[in-house]
Every structure is written in structure tokens, then in C-alpha cells.
mmCIF file of C-alpha atoms in Angstrom:
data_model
loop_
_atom_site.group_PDB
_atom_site.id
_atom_site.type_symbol
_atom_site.label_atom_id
_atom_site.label_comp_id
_atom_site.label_asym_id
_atom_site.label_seq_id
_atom_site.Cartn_x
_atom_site.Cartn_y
_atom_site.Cartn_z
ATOM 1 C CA UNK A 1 45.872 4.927 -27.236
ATOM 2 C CA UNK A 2 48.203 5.520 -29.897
ATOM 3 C CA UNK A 3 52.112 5.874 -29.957
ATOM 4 C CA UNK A 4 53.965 7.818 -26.987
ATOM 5 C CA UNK A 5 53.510 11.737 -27.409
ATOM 6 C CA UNK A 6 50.559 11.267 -29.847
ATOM 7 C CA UNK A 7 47.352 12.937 -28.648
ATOM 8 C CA UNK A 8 44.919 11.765 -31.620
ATOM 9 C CA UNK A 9 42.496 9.744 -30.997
ATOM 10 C CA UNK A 10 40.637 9.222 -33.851
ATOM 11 C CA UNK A 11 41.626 8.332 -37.104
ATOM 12 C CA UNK A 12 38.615 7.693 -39.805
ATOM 13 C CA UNK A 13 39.642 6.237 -43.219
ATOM 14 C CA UNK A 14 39.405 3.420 -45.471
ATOM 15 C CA UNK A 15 42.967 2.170 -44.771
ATOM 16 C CA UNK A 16 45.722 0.475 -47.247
ATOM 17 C CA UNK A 17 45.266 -1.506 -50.158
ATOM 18 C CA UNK A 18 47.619 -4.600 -50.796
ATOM 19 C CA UNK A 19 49.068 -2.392 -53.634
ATOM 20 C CA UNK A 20 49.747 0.325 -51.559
ATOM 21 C CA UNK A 21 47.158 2.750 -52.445
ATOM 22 C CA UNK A 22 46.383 4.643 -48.886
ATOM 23 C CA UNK A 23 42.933 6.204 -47.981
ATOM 24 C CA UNK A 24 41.652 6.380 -50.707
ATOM 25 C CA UNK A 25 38.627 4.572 -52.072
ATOM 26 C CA UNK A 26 35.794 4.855 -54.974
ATOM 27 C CA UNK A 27 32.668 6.781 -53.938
ATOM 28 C CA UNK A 28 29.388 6.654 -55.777
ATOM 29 C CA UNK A 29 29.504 8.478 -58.847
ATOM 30 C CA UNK A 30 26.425 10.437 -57.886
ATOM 31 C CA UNK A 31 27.829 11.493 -54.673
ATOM 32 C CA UNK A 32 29.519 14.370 -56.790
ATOM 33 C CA UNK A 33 28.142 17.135 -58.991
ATOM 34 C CA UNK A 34 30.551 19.939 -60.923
ATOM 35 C CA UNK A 35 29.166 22.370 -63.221
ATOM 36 C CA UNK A 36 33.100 24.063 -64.526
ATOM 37 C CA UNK A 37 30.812 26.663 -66.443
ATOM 38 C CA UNK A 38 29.066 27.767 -63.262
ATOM 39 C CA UNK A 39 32.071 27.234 -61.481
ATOM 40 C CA UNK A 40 30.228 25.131 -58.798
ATOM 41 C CA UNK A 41 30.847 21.469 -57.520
ATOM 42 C CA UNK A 42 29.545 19.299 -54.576
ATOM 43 C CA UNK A 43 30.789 16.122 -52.859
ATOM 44 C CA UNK A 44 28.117 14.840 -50.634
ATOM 45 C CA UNK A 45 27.968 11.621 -48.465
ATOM 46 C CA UNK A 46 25.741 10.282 -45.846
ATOM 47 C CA UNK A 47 26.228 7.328 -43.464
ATOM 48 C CA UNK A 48 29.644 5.903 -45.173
ATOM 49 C CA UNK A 49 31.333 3.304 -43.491
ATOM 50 C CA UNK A 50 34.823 3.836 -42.712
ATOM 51 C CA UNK A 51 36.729 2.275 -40.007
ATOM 52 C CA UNK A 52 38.246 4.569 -37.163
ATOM 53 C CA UNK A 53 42.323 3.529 -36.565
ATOM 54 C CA UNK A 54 42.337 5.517 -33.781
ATOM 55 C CA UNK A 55 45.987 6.990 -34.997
ATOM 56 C CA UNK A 56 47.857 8.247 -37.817
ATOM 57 C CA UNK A 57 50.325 5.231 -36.587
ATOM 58 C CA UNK A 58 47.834 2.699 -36.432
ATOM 59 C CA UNK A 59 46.349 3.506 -39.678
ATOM 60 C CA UNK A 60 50.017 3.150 -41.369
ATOM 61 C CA UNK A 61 50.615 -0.224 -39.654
ATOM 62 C CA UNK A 62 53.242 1.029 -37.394
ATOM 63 C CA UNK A 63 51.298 0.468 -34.302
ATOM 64 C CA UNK A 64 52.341 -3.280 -32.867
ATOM 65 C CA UNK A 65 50.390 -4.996 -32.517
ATOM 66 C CA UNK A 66 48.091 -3.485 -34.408
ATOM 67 C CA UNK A 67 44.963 -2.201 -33.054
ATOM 68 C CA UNK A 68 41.670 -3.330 -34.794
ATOM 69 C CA UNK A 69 39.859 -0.453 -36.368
ATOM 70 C CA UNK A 70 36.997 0.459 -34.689
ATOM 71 C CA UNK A 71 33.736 0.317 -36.931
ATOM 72 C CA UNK A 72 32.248 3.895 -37.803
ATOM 73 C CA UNK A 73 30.268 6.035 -40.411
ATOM 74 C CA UNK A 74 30.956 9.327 -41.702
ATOM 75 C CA UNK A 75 28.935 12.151 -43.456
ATOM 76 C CA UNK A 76 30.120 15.196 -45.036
ATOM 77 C CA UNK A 77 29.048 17.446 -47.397
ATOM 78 C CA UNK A 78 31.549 19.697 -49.472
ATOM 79 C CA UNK A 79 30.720 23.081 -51.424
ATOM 80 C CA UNK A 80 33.083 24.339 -54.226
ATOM 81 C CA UNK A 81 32.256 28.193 -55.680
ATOM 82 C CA UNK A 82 35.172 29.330 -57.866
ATOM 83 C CA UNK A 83 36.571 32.690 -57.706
ATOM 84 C CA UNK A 84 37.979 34.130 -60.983
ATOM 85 C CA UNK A 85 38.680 32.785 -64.383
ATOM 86 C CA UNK A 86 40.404 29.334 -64.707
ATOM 87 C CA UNK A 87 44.019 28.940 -65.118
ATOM 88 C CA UNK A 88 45.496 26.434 -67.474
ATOM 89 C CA UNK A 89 48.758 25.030 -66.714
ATOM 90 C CA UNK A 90 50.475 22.743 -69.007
ATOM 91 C CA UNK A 91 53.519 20.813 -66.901
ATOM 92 C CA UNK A 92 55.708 18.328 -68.807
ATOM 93 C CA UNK A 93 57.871 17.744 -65.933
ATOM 94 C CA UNK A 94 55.162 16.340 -63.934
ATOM 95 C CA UNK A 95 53.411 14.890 -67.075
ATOM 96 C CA UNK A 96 49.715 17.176 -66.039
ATOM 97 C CA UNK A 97 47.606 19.630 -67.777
ATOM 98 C CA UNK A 98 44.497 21.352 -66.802
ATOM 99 C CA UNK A 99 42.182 24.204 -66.256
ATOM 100 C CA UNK A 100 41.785 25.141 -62.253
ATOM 101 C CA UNK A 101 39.403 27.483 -60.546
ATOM 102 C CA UNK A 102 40.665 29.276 -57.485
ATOM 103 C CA UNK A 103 37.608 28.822 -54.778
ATOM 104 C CA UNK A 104 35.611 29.132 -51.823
ATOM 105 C CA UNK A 105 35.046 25.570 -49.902
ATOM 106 C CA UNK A 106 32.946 25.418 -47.503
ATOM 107 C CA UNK A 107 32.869 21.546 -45.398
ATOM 108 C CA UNK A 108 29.734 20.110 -42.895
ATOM 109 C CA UNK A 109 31.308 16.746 -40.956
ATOM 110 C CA UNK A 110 30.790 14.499 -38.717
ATOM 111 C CA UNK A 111 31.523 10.839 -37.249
ATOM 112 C CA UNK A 112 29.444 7.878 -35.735
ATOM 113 C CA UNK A 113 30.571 4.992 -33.866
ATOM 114 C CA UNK A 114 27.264 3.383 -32.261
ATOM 115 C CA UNK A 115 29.537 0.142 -30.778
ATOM 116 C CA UNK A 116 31.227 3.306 -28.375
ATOM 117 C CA UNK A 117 28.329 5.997 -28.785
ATOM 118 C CA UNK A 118 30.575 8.294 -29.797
ATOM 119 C CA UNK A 119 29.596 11.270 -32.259
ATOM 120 C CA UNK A 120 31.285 14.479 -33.916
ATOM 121 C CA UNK A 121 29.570 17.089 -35.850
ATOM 122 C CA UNK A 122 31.580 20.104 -37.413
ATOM 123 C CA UNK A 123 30.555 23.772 -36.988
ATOM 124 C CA UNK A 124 28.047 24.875 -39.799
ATOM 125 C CA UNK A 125 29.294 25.595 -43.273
ATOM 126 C CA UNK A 126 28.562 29.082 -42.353
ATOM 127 C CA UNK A 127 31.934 28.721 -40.001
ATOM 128 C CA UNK A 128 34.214 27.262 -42.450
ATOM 129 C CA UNK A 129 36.958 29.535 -43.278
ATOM 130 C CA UNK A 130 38.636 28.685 -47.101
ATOM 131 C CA UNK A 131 42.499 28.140 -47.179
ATOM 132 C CA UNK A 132 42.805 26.683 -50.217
ATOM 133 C CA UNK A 133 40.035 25.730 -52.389
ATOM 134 C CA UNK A 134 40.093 24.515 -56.564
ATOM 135 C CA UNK A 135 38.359 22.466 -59.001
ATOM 136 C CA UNK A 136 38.588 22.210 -62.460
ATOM 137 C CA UNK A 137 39.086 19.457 -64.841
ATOM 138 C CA UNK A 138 43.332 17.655 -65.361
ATOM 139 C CA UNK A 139 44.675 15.184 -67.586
ATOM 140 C CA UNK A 140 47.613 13.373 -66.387
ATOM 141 C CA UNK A 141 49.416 9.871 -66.252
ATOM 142 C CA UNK A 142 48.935 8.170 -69.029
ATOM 143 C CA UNK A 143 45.745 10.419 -70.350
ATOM 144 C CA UNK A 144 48.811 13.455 -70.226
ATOM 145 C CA UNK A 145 49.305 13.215 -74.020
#
């Protein structure tokens, strides 16, 4: 599957919007817990249904004719710890300001599709290794001023 050269085969995410807005879509707001004064947040979901493209190519609508996603759930569960005192950056080029912990994330993962029986589980937390972790709190757009 997928275009010449490409060697993905799964793709999981909740696709474009008719306005252009790309994976990206409104999770429940207790799904997520940050405490900035313990420097601590969580993202946790369980059994969310997002549809597997199969491709980065599919899932952009360059694939023709497009392949019909392929029904799925994930389930991941995200741990922030900051590191350090937060950094506030004020940028009026980019119209942003905020406070930002540098931090530890460590991610738990996995993917379901029962029509194929396929299933994917990440290592334990206790195997992540942090590249680049923050959280903190930003104002920008039209909440900038």
C-alpha cells in the first residue's frame, strides 16, 4: 500500500477538516490534567476512535483514488514532569507569550483494528527516552494582547 518508495503502513489520525484544519481534533476535557505549580501534566486516552489512512499520502488526499481509512482505536497515555524554572518569552513577531517548563515525557501507545486483528503496543514508559518535552501555559492569536 501506499505511494512508490513509501514503507508506512499505518497512518492513525482524525484526518482533514473542510477548513483545512489537519489531525487535529477536540478531546474530552478530562482527558488532561496540568498542575504548572507542581510542574506535572497528563494526557490520557483509552479506546479513541481514529481512522488508520494507511499513509502519510493517503491521509493528505494525494493517494488516487483514495483509499478508505481503515476503522481503528487508539490509547495512549502521556506524562509531563518539568525540569527547572519556567521561562517566559514574550514574541511580537509571532504575536505569543508564555511561561514554558523544560521536561521529562514519558508516552505508553498503542493501536486496534479488530476488522484486520491487528494490534500495537509501545514499550513501557519506563523505555521512553525524552527529546524534547514542555508545558506551560501561552497566549496567542487573538488572546496575544
Amino acid at each position: 500500500m501506499g505511494q512508490p518508495g513509501s514503507q508506512q503502513i499505518h497512518d492513525f489520525n482524525p484526518g482533514i477538516t473542510p477548513s483545512g484544519l489537519f489531525w487535529t481534533q477536540p478531546i474530552p476535557r478530562d482527558s488532561v490534567e496540568i498542575d504548572l505549580e507542581d510542574r506535572t501534566a497528563r494526557m490520557h486516552l483509552s479506546d479513541w476512535a481514529v481512522p488508520d489512512f494507511t499513509d502519510i499520502f493517503n491521509s493528505a488526499g494525494l493517494t488516487r483514488p483514495p483509499l478508505a481509512p481503515i476503522p481503528s482505536t487508539v490509547s495512549f497515555d502521556v506524562h509531563w514532569r518539568g525540569k527547572g524554572a519556567p521561562v517566559h518569552i514574550h514574541d511580537t513577531t509571532n504575536h505569543f507569550v508564555g511561561e514554558y517548563i523544560d521536561s521529562t515525557a514519558t508516552i505508553v501507545w498503542s493501536a486496534e483494528q479488530r476488522s484486520t486483528h491487528f494490534a500495537f503496543r509501545s514499550d513501557d514508559a519506563d523505555d521512553t527516552t525524552t527529546i524534547s518535552g514542555v508545558i506551560g501555559r501561552e497566549r496567542n492569536g487573538v488572546f496575544f494582547t
